[in-house]
mmCIF file of C-alpha atoms in Angstrom:
data_model
loop_
_atom_site.group_PDB
_atom_site.id
_atom_site.type_symbol
_atom_site.label_atom_id
_atom_site.label_comp_id
_atom_site.label_asym_id
_atom_site.label_seq_id
_atom_site.Cartn_x
_atom_site.Cartn_y
_atom_site.Cartn_z
ATOM 1 C CA MET Y 26 22.557 12.235 -3.697
ATOM 2 C CA SER Y 27 24.676 9.449 -2.218
ATOM 3 C CA SER Y 28 28.514 9.427 -2.423
ATOM 4 C CA ASN Y 29 31.335 7.175 -1.245
ATOM 5 C CA ASN Y 30 33.446 10.264 -0.350
ATOM 6 C CA PRO Y 31 33.414 10.530 3.496
ATOM 7 C CA GLY Y 32 34.135 14.281 3.449
ATOM 8 C CA CYS Y 33 36.106 16.281 6.035
ATOM 9 C CA LEU Y 34 34.041 15.148 9.007
ATOM 10 C CA GLY Y 35 34.381 11.527 7.983
ATOM 11 C CA PHE Y 36 38.164 11.974 7.621
ATOM 12 C CA ILE Y 37 38.406 13.321 11.195
ATOM 13 C CA PHE Y 38 36.297 10.408 12.539
ATOM 14 C CA ASN Y 39 38.601 7.932 10.814
ATOM 15 C CA LEU Y 40 41.700 9.737 12.110
ATOM 16 C CA PHE Y 41 40.603 9.225 15.716
ATOM 17 C CA GLY Y 42 39.191 5.748 15.110
ATOM 18 C CA ILE Y 43 35.600 6.853 15.452
ATOM 19 C CA ALA Y 44 33.202 5.095 13.105
ATOM 20 C CA PRO Y 45 30.363 7.287 11.843
ATOM 21 C CA LYS Y 46 26.893 6.187 12.906
ATOM 22 C CA GLU Y 47 25.128 4.282 10.144
ATOM 23 C CA ASP Y 48 21.473 4.859 9.321
ATOM 24 C CA VAL Y 49 19.314 2.070 10.703
ATOM 25 C CA ILE Y 50 16.327 1.149 8.537
ATOM 26 C CA GLU Y 51 13.605 -0.415 10.633
ATOM 27 C CA VAL Y 52 11.564 -3.042 8.815
ATOM 28 C CA VAL Y 53 7.940 -2.713 9.882
ATOM 29 C CA LYS Y 54 5.866 -5.869 9.570
ATOM 30 C CA LEU Y 55 2.396 -5.097 8.290
ATOM 31 C CA PRO Y 56 -0.434 -6.267 10.588
ATOM 32 C CA TYR Y 57 -2.202 -8.675 8.199
ATOM 33 C CA SER Y 58 -3.018 -12.374 8.316
ATOM 34 C CA LYS Y 59 -5.021 -14.627 6.025
ATOM 35 C CA ARG Y 60 -8.571 -15.210 7.194
ATOM 36 C CA ASP Y 61 -9.613 -18.795 7.838
ATOM 37 C CA ASP Y 62 -13.303 -17.842 7.766
ATOM 38 C CA PHE Y 63 -13.554 -16.296 4.292
ATOM 39 C CA LEU Y 64 -16.814 -18.223 3.994
ATOM 40 C CA SER Y 65 -18.892 -19.101 7.025
ATOM 41 C CA ASN Y 66 -19.939 -22.712 7.545
ATOM 42 C CA ALA Y 67 -23.377 -21.959 6.107
ATOM 43 C CA GLU Y 68 -21.889 -20.101 3.130
ATOM 44 C CA LEU Y 69 -19.482 -22.956 2.429
ATOM 45 C CA SER Y 70 -22.313 -25.477 2.627
ATOM 46 C CA PHE Y 71 -24.351 -23.394 0.184
ATOM 47 C CA TYR Y 72 -21.354 -22.919 -2.128
ATOM 48 C CA LYS Y 73 -20.772 -26.666 -2.439
ATOM 49 C CA VAL Y 74 -24.400 -27.328 -3.383
ATOM 50 C CA LEU Y 75 -24.349 -24.316 -5.714
ATOM 51 C CA GLN Y 76 -21.310 -25.779 -7.487
ATOM 52 C CA GLN Y 77 -23.186 -29.027 -8.120
ATOM 53 C CA TYR Y 78 -26.250 -27.191 -9.387
ATOM 54 C CA ILE Y 79 -24.392 -24.712 -11.626
ATOM 55 C CA GLY Y 80 -21.865 -27.102 -13.164
ATOM 56 C CA ASN Y 81 -20.441 -25.317 -16.213
ATOM 57 C CA LYS Y 82 -23.466 -23.066 -16.735
ATOM 58 C CA ALA Y 83 -21.925 -20.088 -14.927
ATOM 59 C CA ILE Y 84 -18.979 -18.856 -12.874
ATOM 60 C CA ILE Y 85 -19.502 -18.541 -9.117
ATOM 61 C CA CYS Y 86 -17.858 -15.489 -7.510
ATOM 62 C CA PRO Y 87 -18.138 -15.176 -3.702
ATOM 63 C CA LYS Y 88 -18.349 -11.851 -1.853
ATOM 64 C CA VAL Y 89 -18.301 -9.340 -4.687
ATOM 65 C CA SER Y 90 -18.443 -5.609 -3.972
ATOM 66 C CA LEU Y 91 -21.471 -3.816 -5.400
ATOM 67 C CA GLN Y 92 -19.093 -1.189 -6.761
ATOM 68 C CA ASP Y 93 -17.496 -3.885 -8.928
ATOM 69 C CA ILE Y 94 -20.923 -4.870 -10.288
ATOM 70 C CA PHE Y 95 -22.620 -1.493 -10.801
ATOM 71 C CA PHE Y 96 -21.662 2.022 -11.879
ATOM 72 C CA VAL Y 97 -23.329 5.412 -11.495
ATOM 73 C CA ASN Y 98 -24.668 6.330 -14.943
ATOM 74 C CA LYS Y 99 -25.512 10.020 -14.523
ATOM 75 C CA GLY Y 100 -25.107 13.097 -12.346
ATOM 76 C CA ASN Y 101 -22.299 15.572 -11.689
ATOM 77 C CA GLN Y 102 -19.060 14.593 -9.970
ATOM 78 C CA SER Y 103 -20.438 15.230 -6.482
ATOM 79 C CA GLU Y 104 -23.615 13.229 -7.124
ATOM 80 C CA ARG Y 105 -21.673 10.345 -8.650
ATOM 81 C CA SER Y 106 -19.352 10.294 -5.637
ATOM 82 C CA THR Y 107 -22.333 10.219 -3.263
ATOM 83 C CA TYR Y 108 -23.971 7.278 -5.015
ATOM 84 C CA ASN Y 109 -20.654 5.447 -5.336
ATOM 85 C CA ASN Y 110 -20.133 5.752 -1.590
ATOM 86 C CA LYS Y 111 -23.537 4.167 -1.002
ATOM 87 C CA ILE Y 112 -22.397 0.921 -2.650
ATOM 88 C CA SER Y 113 -18.624 0.928 -2.078
ATOM 89 C CA ARG Y 114 -18.769 -0.915 1.261
ATOM 90 C CA LYS Y 115 -21.558 -3.322 0.406
ATOM 91 C CA HIS Y 116 -21.152 -6.745 -1.169
ATOM 92 C CA VAL Y 117 -23.322 -9.596 -2.379
ATOM 93 C CA ASP Y 118 -22.665 -13.074 -0.960
ATOM 94 C CA PHE Y 119 -22.403 -14.746 -4.378
ATOM 95 C CA LEU Y 120 -22.487 -13.532 -7.966
ATOM 96 C CA LEU Y 121 -23.173 -15.803 -10.941
ATOM 97 C CA CYS Y 122 -21.394 -14.708 -14.127
ATOM 98 C CA SER Y 123 -21.394 -15.767 -17.765
ATOM 99 C CA THR Y 124 -18.732 -18.333 -18.647
ATOM 100 C CA ASP Y 125 -18.078 -16.507 -21.935
ATOM 101 C CA THR Y 126 -17.862 -12.853 -20.930
ATOM 102 C CA VAL Y 127 -17.990 -12.990 -17.090
ATOM 103 C CA GLU Y 128 -20.991 -10.656 -17.365
ATOM 104 C CA PRO Y 129 -23.055 -10.702 -14.146
ATOM 105 C CA ILE Y 130 -26.147 -12.908 -14.425
ATOM 106 C CA CYS Y 131 -27.581 -13.048 -10.922
ATOM 107 C CA GLY Y 132 -26.766 -12.017 -7.363
ATOM 108 C CA ILE Y 133 -27.358 -14.335 -4.400
ATOM 109 C CA GLU Y 134 -27.826 -13.327 -0.754
ATOM 110 C CA LEU Y 135 -27.983 -15.634 2.272
ATOM 111 C CA ASP Y 136 -30.140 -14.148 5.021
ATOM 112 C CA ASP Y 137 -29.268 -15.053 8.607
ATOM 113 C CA ARG Y 138 -30.869 -13.692 11.788
ATOM 114 C CA SER Y 139 -28.970 -10.415 11.500
ATOM 115 C CA HIS Y 140 -31.132 -9.531 8.494
ATOM 116 C CA GLN Y 141 -34.083 -9.174 10.879
ATOM 117 C CA ARG Y 142 -32.515 -6.084 12.455
ATOM 118 C CA ALA Y 143 -33.914 -2.724 11.394
ATOM 119 C CA ASP Y 144 -30.583 -1.483 10.021
ATOM 120 C CA ARG Y 145 -30.045 -4.659 7.986
ATOM 121 C CA MET Y 146 -33.592 -4.532 6.648
ATOM 122 C CA GLU Y 147 -32.934 -0.973 5.473
ATOM 123 C CA ARG Y 148 -29.649 -2.101 3.910
ATOM 124 C CA ASP Y 149 -31.350 -5.064 2.181
ATOM 125 C CA LYS Y 150 -34.071 -2.815 0.787
ATOM 126 C CA PHE Y 151 -31.477 -0.468 -0.707
ATOM 127 C CA VAL Y 152 -29.486 -3.349 -2.242
ATOM 128 C CA GLU Y 153 -32.659 -4.774 -3.778
ATOM 129 C CA GLN Y 154 -33.442 -1.364 -5.291
ATOM 130 C CA VAL Y 155 -29.942 -1.188 -6.806
ATOM 131 C CA PHE Y 156 -30.309 -4.626 -8.411
ATOM 132 C CA GLU Y 157 -33.825 -3.835 -9.622
ATOM 133 C CA THR Y 158 -32.786 -0.482 -11.111
ATOM 134 C CA ALA Y 159 -29.888 -2.131 -12.955
ATOM 135 C CA GLU Y 160 -32.200 -4.977 -14.069
ATOM 136 C CA LEU Y 161 -30.008 -7.656 -12.511
ATOM 137 C CA PRO Y 162 -31.827 -10.451 -10.641
ATOM 138 C CA LEU Y 163 -31.154 -10.855 -6.919
ATOM 139 C CA VAL Y 164 -32.183 -14.130 -5.284
ATOM 140 C CA ARG Y 165 -32.396 -14.605 -1.513
ATOM 141 C CA PHE Y 166 -32.064 -17.808 0.493
ATOM 142 C CA GLN Y 167 -32.570 -18.319 4.191
ATOM 143 C CA ASN Y 168 -29.258 -19.128 5.849
ATOM 144 C CA LYS Y 169 -29.201 -22.719 7.140
ATOM 145 C CA SER Y 170 -26.736 -25.521 7.797
ATOM 146 C CA ALA Y 171 -27.621 -27.594 4.716
ATOM 147 C CA TYR Y 172 -29.207 -27.033 1.312
ATOM 148 C CA SER Y 173 -30.723 -29.302 -1.315
ATOM 149 C CA MET Y 174 -30.552 -29.099 -5.098
ATOM 150 C CA SER Y 175 -34.301 -28.503 -5.217
ATOM 151 C CA ASP Y 176 -33.893 -25.420 -2.994
ATOM 152 C CA LEU Y 177 -31.595 -23.853 -5.566
ATOM 153 C CA GLN Y 178 -33.393 -25.050 -8.669
ATOM 154 C CA GLU Y 179 -36.679 -23.497 -7.620
ATOM 155 C CA LYS Y 180 -35.207 -19.989 -7.382
ATOM 156 C CA LEU Y 181 -32.265 -19.953 -9.780
ATOM 157 C CA ASP Y 182 -33.670 -21.650 -12.889
ATOM 158 C CA SER Y 183 -35.612 -18.579 -13.985
ATOM 159 C CA ALA Y 184 -32.626 -16.272 -13.460
ATOM 160 C CA LEU Y 185 -30.311 -18.475 -15.515
ATOM 161 C CA ASN Y 186 -32.869 -19.112 -18.246
ATOM 162 C CA GLY Y 187 -33.688 -15.415 -18.494
ATOM 163 C CA PHE Y 188 -30.111 -14.394 -19.147
ATOM 164 C CA GLU Y 189 -29.501 -13.416 -22.753
ATOM 165 C CA LYS Y 190 -25.949 -12.768 -23.819
ATOM 166 C CA ALA Y 191 -25.659 -9.535 -25.776
ATOM 167 C CA THR Y 192 -24.596 -9.833 -29.409
ATOM 168 C CA PRO Y 193 -23.205 -6.387 -30.313
ATOM 169 C CA ILE Y 194 -22.521 -5.347 -33.891
ATOM 170 C CA GLY Y 195 -18.838 -5.049 -33.081
ATOM 171 C CA SER Y 196 -16.435 -4.087 -30.358
ATOM 172 C CA GLN Y 197 -16.716 -0.408 -29.502
ATOM 173 C CA THR Y 198 -12.974 -0.479 -28.874
ATOM 174 C CA ASN Y 199 -12.537 -0.881 -32.636
ATOM 175 C CA SER Y 200 -14.855 1.963 -33.641
ATOM 176 C CA THR Y 201 -14.839 5.705 -34.224
ATOM 177 C CA GLU Y 202 -17.449 8.316 -33.339
ATOM 178 C CA THR Y 203 -19.329 10.018 -36.190
ATOM 179 C CA ASN Y 204 -21.978 12.756 -36.389
ATOM 180 C CA ASN Y 205 -24.477 12.183 -33.578
ATOM 181 C CA ASP Y 206 -27.808 12.842 -35.342
ATOM 182 C CA SER Y 207 -30.939 11.916 -33.324
ATOM 183 C CA ALA Y 208 -29.073 9.414 -31.169
ATOM 184 C CA PRO Y 209 -31.379 7.276 -29.004
ATOM 185 C CA GLU Y 210 -31.185 6.910 -25.246
ATOM 186 C CA CYS Y 211 -29.353 3.856 -23.942
ATOM 187 C CA LYS Y 212 -31.988 1.388 -22.758
ATOM 188 C CA LYS Y 213 -29.601 -0.069 -20.213
ATOM 189 C CA CYS Y 214 -28.224 2.975 -18.382
ATOM 190 C CA GLY Y 215 -30.164 5.944 -19.785
ATOM 191 C CA ALA Y 216 -27.200 7.816 -21.295
ATOM 192 C CA GLN Y 217 -27.440 9.579 -24.664
ATOM 193 C CA MET Y 218 -25.869 7.183 -27.166
ATOM 194 C CA VAL Y 219 -23.294 8.184 -29.788
ATOM 195 C CA LYS Y 220 -23.046 7.107 -33.415
ATOM 196 C CA ARG Y 221 -20.003 4.946 -34.130
ATOM 197 C CA GLU Y 222 -18.491 3.127 -37.090
ATOM 198 C CA ALA Y 223 -17.084 -0.388 -36.719
ATOM 199 C CA LYS Y 224 -13.452 -0.472 -37.833
ATOM 200 C CA LYS Y 225 -12.711 -4.191 -37.621
ATOM 201 C CA GLY Y 226 -14.360 -7.576 -37.949
ATOM 202 C CA ASP Y 227 -17.266 -8.783 -40.062
ATOM 203 C CA ASN Y 228 -19.166 -5.527 -39.464
ATOM 204 C CA LYS Y 229 -16.340 -3.219 -40.587
ATOM 205 C CA GLY Y 230 -17.754 0.010 -42.021
ATOM 206 C CA LYS Y 231 -21.215 -0.432 -40.513
ATOM 207 C CA LEU Y 232 -22.720 2.292 -38.347
ATOM 208 C CA PHE Y 233 -24.286 1.710 -34.953
ATOM 209 C CA TYR Y 234 -25.168 3.614 -31.804
ATOM 210 C CA GLY Y 235 -22.959 2.821 -28.821
ATOM 211 C CA CYS Y 236 -23.208 3.800 -25.172
ATOM 212 C CA PRO Y 237 -20.768 6.557 -24.083
ATOM 213 C CA ASN Y 238 -20.298 4.666 -20.803
ATOM 214 C CA PHE Y 239 -18.426 1.897 -22.651
ATOM 215 C CA PRO Y 240 -16.836 -0.386 -21.472
ATOM 216 C CA LYS Y 241 -18.989 -0.293 -18.310
ATOM 217 C CA CYS Y 242 -22.049 -0.384 -20.553
ATOM 218 C CA ARG Y 243 -21.757 -2.242 -23.879
ATOM 219 C CA GLU Y 244 -25.283 -1.549 -25.137
ATOM 220 C CA VAL Y 245 -25.526 -1.013 -28.912
ATOM 221 C CA VAL Y 246 -28.315 -0.213 -31.372
ATOM 222 C CA HIS Y 247 -28.036 -1.340 -34.986
ATOM 223 C CA ILE Y 248 -28.490 1.304 -37.694
ATOM 224 C CA THR Y 249 -30.283 -0.077 -40.742
#
């Protein structure tokens, strides 16, 4: 607790003209600087062509961590931690997202010569398995100095056309859980769904099955 009272020792110092030593707070400058190479020349070249191709059809997000895209949907705490660690330090070069909900639509990887190494090939195989398991398309392009619109169109058209925005019965945020009789399994993440009742909106009062992993998984099943 700080006080302006110098106390006995302070009085003696003042009596003899001795100034008490003040605490010196050293300001430590953190060792960070902004990177000028956030995107490599090849990545920047690809990004500019990708912008022209995408237009307003999707949002382009560069260098997104896999942990921000995916979540571990089952297992105990130790198992979840293990699988989270497998993706926490990996990223995808570009991620296309819905303009309405920012829901991931498609991942994009640029493969340079380093992807020919054994360790990178093993890494790429694992990343592809993650995308495939989560049913999210992953498109690969060979890294080069320039790209054409036709290069992108050939591989990305199917991914964009195949994206279907979910139309849930209502926001699970505005719902309450009810008796969970014969709840189905979530088709998206495999969790046992729970019965909920919509509390707001046009579907107020209607029952539906919602995923317990909400909001990470927004899968719903209508109850007729």
